[in-house]
PDB file of C-alpha atoms in Angstrom:
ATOM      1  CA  UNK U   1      94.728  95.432  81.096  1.00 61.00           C
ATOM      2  CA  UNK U   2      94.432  92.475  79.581  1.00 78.00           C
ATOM      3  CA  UNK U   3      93.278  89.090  81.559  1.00 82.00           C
ATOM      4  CA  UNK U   4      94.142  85.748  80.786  1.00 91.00           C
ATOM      5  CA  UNK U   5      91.096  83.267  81.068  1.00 94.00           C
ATOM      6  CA  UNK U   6      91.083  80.616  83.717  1.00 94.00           C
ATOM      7  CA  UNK U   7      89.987  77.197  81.688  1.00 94.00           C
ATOM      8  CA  UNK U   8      86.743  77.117  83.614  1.00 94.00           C
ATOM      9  CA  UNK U   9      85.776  80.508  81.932  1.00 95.00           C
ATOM     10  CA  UNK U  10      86.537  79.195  78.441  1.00 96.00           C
ATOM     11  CA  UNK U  11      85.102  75.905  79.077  1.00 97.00           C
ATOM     12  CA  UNK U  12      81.704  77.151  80.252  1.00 97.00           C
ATOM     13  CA  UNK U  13      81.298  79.964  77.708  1.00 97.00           C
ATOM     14  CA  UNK U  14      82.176  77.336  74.660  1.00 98.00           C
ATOM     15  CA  UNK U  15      79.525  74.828  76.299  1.00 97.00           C
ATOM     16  CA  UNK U  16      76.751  78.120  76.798  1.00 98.00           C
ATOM     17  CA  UNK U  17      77.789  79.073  72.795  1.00 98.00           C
ATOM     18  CA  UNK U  18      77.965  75.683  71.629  1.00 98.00           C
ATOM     19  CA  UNK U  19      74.218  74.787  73.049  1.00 98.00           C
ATOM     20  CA  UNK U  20      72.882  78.832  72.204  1.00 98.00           C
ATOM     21  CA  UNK U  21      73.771  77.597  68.575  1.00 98.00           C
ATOM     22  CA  UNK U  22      71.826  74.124  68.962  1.00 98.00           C
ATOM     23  CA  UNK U  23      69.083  75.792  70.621  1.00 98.00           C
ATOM     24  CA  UNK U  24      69.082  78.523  68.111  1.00 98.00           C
ATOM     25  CA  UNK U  25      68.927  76.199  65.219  1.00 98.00           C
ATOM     26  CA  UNK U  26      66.197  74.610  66.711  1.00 98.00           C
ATOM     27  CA  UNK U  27      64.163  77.493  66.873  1.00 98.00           C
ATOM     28  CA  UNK U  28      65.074  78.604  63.291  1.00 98.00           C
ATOM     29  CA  UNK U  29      63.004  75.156  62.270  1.00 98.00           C
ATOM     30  CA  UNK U  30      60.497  75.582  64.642  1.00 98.00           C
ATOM     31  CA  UNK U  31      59.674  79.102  62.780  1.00 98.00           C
ATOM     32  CA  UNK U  32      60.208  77.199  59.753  1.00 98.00           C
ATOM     33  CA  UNK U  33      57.643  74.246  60.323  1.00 98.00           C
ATOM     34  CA  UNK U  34      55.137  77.071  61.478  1.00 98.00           C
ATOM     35  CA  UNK U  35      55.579  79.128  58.344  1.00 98.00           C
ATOM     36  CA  UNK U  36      56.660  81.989  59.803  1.00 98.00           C
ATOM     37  CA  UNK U  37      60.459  82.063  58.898  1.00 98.00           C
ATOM     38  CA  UNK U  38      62.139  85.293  57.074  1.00 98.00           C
ATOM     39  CA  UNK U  39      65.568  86.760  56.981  1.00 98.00           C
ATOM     40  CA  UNK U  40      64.587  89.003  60.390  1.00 98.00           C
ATOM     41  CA  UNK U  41      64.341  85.392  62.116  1.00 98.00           C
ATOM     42  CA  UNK U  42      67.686  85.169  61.009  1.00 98.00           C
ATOM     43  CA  UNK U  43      68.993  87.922  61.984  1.00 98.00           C
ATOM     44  CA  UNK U  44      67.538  88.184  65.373  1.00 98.00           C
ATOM     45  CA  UNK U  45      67.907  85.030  66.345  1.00 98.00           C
ATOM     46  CA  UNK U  46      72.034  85.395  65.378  1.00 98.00           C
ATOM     47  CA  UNK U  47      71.489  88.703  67.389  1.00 98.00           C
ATOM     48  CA  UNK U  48      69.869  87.627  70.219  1.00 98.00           C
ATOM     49  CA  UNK U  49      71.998  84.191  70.036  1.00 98.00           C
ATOM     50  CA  UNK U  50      74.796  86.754  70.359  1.00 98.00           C
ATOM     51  CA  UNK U  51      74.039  88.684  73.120  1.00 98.00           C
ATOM     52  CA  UNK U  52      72.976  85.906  74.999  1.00 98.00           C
ATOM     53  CA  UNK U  53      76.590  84.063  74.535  1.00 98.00           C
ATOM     54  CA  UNK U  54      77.989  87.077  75.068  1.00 98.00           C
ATOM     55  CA  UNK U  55      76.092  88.235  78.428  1.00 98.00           C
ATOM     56  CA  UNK U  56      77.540  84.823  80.098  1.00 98.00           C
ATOM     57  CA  UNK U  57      81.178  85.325  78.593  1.00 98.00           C
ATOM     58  CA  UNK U  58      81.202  88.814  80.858  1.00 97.00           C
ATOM     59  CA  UNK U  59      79.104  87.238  83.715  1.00 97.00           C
ATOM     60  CA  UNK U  60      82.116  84.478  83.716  1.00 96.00           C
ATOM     61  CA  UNK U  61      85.236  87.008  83.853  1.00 95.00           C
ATOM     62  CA  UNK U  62      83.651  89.233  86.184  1.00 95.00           C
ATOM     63  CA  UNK U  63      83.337  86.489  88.179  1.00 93.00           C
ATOM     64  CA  UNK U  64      87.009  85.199  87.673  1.00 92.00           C
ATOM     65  CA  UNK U  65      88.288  88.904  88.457  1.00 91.00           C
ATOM     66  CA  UNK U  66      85.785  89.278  91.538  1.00 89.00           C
ATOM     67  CA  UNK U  67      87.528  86.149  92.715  1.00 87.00           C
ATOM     68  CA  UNK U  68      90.841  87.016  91.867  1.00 86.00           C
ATOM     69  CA  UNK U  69      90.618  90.589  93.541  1.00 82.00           C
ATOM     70  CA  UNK U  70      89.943  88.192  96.723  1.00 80.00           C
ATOM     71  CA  UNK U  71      92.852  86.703  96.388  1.00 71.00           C
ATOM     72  CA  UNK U  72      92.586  83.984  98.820  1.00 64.00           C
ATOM     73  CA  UNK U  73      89.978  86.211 101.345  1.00 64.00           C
ATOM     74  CA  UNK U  74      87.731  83.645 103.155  1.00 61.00           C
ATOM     75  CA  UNK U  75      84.157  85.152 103.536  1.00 56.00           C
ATOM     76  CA  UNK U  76      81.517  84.351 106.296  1.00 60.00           C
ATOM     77  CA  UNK U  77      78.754  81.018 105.297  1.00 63.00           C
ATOM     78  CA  UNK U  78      75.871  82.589 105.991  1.00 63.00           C
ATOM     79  CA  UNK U  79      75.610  80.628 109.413  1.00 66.00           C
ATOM     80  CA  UNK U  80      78.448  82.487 110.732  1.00 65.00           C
ATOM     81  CA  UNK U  81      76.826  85.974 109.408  1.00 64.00           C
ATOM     82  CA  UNK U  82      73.981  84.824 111.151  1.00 66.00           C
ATOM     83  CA  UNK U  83      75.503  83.776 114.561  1.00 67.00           C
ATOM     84  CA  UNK U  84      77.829  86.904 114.565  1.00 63.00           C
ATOM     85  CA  UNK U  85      74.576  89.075 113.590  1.00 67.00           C
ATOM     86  CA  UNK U  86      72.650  87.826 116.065  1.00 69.00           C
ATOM     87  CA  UNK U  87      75.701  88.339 119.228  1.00 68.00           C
ATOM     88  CA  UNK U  88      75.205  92.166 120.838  1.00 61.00           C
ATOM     89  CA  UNK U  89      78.913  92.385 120.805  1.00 61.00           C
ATOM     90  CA  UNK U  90      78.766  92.034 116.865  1.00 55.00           C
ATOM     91  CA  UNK U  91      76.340  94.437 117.121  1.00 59.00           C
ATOM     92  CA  UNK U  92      77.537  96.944 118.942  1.00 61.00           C
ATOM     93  CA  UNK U  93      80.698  96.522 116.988  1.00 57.00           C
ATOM     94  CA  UNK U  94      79.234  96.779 113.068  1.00 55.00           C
ATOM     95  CA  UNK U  95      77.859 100.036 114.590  1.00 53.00           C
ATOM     96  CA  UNK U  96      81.170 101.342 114.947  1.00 50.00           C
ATOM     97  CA  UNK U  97      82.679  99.790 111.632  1.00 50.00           C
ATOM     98  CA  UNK U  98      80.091 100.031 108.913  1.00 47.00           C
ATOM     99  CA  UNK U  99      81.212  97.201 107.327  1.00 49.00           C
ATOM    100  CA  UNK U 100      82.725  94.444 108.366  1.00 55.00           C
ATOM    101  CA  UNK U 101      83.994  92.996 104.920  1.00 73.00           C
ATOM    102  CA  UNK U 102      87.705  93.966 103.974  1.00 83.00           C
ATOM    103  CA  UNK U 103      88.823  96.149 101.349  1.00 84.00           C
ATOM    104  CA  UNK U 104      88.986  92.909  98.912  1.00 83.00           C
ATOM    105  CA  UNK U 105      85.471  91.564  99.154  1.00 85.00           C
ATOM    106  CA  UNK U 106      84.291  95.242  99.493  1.00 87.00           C
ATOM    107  CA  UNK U 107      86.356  95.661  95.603  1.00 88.00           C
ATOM    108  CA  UNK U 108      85.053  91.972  94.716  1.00 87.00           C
ATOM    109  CA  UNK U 109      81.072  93.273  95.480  1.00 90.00           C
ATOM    110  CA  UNK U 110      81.604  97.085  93.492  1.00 93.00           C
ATOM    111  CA  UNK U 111      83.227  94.931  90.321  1.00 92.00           C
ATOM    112  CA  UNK U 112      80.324  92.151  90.263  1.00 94.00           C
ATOM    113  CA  UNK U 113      77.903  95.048  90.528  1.00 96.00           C
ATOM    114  CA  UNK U 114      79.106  97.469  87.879  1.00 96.00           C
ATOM    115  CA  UNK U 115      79.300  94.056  85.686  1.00 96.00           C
ATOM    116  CA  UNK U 116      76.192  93.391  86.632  1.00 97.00           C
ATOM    117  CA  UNK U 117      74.646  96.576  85.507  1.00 97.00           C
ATOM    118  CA  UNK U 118      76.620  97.092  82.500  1.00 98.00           C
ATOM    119  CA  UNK U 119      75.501  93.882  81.309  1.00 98.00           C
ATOM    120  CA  UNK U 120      71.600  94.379  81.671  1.00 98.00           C
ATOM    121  CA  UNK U 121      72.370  97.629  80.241  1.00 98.00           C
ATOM    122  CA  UNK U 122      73.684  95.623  77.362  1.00 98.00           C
ATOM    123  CA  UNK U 123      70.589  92.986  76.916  1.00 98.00           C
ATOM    124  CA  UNK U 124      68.243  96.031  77.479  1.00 98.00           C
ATOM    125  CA  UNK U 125      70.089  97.736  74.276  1.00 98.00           C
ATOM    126  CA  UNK U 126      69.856  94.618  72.262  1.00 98.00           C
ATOM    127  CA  UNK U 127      66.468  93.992  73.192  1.00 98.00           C
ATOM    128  CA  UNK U 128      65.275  97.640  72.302  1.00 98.00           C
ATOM    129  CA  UNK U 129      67.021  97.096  69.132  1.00 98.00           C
ATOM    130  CA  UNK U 130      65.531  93.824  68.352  1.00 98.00           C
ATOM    131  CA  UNK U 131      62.553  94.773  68.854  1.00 98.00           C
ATOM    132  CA  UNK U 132      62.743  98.001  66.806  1.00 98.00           C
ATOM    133  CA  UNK U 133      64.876  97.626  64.467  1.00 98.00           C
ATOM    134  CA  UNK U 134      62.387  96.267  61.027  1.00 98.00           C
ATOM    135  CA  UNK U 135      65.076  94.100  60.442  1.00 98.00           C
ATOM    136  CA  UNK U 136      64.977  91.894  63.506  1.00 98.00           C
ATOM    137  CA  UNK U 137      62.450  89.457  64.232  1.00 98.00           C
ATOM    138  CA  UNK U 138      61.389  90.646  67.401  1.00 98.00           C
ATOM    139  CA  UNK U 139      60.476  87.001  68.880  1.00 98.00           C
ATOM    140  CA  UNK U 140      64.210  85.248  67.803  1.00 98.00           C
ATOM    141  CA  UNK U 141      65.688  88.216  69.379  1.00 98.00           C
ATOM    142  CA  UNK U 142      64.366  87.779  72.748  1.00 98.00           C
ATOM    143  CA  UNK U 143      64.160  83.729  73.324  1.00 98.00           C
ATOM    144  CA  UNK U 144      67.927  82.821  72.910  1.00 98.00           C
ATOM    145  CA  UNK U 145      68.128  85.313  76.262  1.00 98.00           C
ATOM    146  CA  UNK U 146      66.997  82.457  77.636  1.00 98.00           C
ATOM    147  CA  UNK U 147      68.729  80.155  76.497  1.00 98.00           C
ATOM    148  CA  UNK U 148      72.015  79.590  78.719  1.00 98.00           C
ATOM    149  CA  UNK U 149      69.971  79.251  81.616  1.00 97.00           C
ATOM    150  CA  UNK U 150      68.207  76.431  80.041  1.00 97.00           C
ATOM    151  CA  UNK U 151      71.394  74.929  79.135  1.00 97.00           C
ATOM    152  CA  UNK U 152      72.393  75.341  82.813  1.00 96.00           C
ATOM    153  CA  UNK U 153      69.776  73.631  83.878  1.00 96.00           C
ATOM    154  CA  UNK U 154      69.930  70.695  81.500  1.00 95.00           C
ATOM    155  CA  UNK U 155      73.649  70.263  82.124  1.00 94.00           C
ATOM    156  CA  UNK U 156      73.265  70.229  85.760  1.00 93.00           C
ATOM    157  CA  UNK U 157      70.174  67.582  85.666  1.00 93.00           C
ATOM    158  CA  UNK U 158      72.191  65.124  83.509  1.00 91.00           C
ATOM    159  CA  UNK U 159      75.169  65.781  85.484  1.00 90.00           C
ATOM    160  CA  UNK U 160      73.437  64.548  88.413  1.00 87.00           C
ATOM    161  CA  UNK U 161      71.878  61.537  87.209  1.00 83.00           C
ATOM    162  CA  UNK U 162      75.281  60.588  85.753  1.00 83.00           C
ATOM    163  CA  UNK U 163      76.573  60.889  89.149  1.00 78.00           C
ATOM    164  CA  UNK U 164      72.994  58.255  90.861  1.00 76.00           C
ATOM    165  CA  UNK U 165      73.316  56.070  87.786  1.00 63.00           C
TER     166      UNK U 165
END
């Protein structure tokens, strides 16, 4: 089955690859200016660089399928959880039915999870390779994991003082 990527999916991923690569390059000189660069810099910072890019690209589609599996099911806010949590009717009544999500949130949940999993699985691999494998710099592996959320972060702080300014 094949899936056909909303924009938002290929927008985000190009901006998470496009500033892994910046951020990448950056540490190559930083290893560089410190004297420490070799071809396993290189090579683990492309690998790590990779996996990194790679981890958000499957965190995004999961999350496009989770949403499309919903298809147009309106959750609880958590107030409402709360409120209908704290009623004895509710109560009484998620004793009876287990769970009181439907069948599409209940898919949505299993699919994030399984991603979820299957990715950490997939960063734990890398990360056991790059730090095993002689030719991998076991440092430039492991930072660019970091990286997207950094980008995240930067993105949404100049975002928001675009938006007071």
């Amino acid at each position: 089955m094949l899936i056909k990527l909303q924009p938002a999916v290929k927008q985000e991923t190009r901006r998470i690859a496009y500033g892994t690569l910046i951020l990448t390059a950056i540490m190559i000189v930083v290893f560089i200016v410190i004297g420490r660069f070799d071809l396993t810099v290189l090579w683990g910072a492309l690998l790590g660089a990779a996996a990194a890019t790679g981890n958000f690209f499957l965190l995004a589609v999961s999350v496009q399928q989770a949403a499309e599996k919903m298809n147009g099911v309106q959750m609880e806010s958590f107030a409402e959880k709360d409120a209908r949590e704290e009623s004895e009717e509710a109560n009484q009544e998620q004793k009876q039915d287990a769970s009181a999500d439907t069948p599409e949130i209940r898919q949505a949940k299993r699919g994030m999870q399984t991603s979820y999993t299957l990715r950490m699985l997939m960063l734990a691999a890398t990360a056991i390779i790059g730090v095993t494998v002689s030719v991998f710099h076991p440092v430039a592996t492991l930072v660019p994991f970091l990286f997207p959320q950094l980008i995240i972060y930067l993105w949404n702080f100049t975002q928001s003082h675009r938006k007071e300014g």
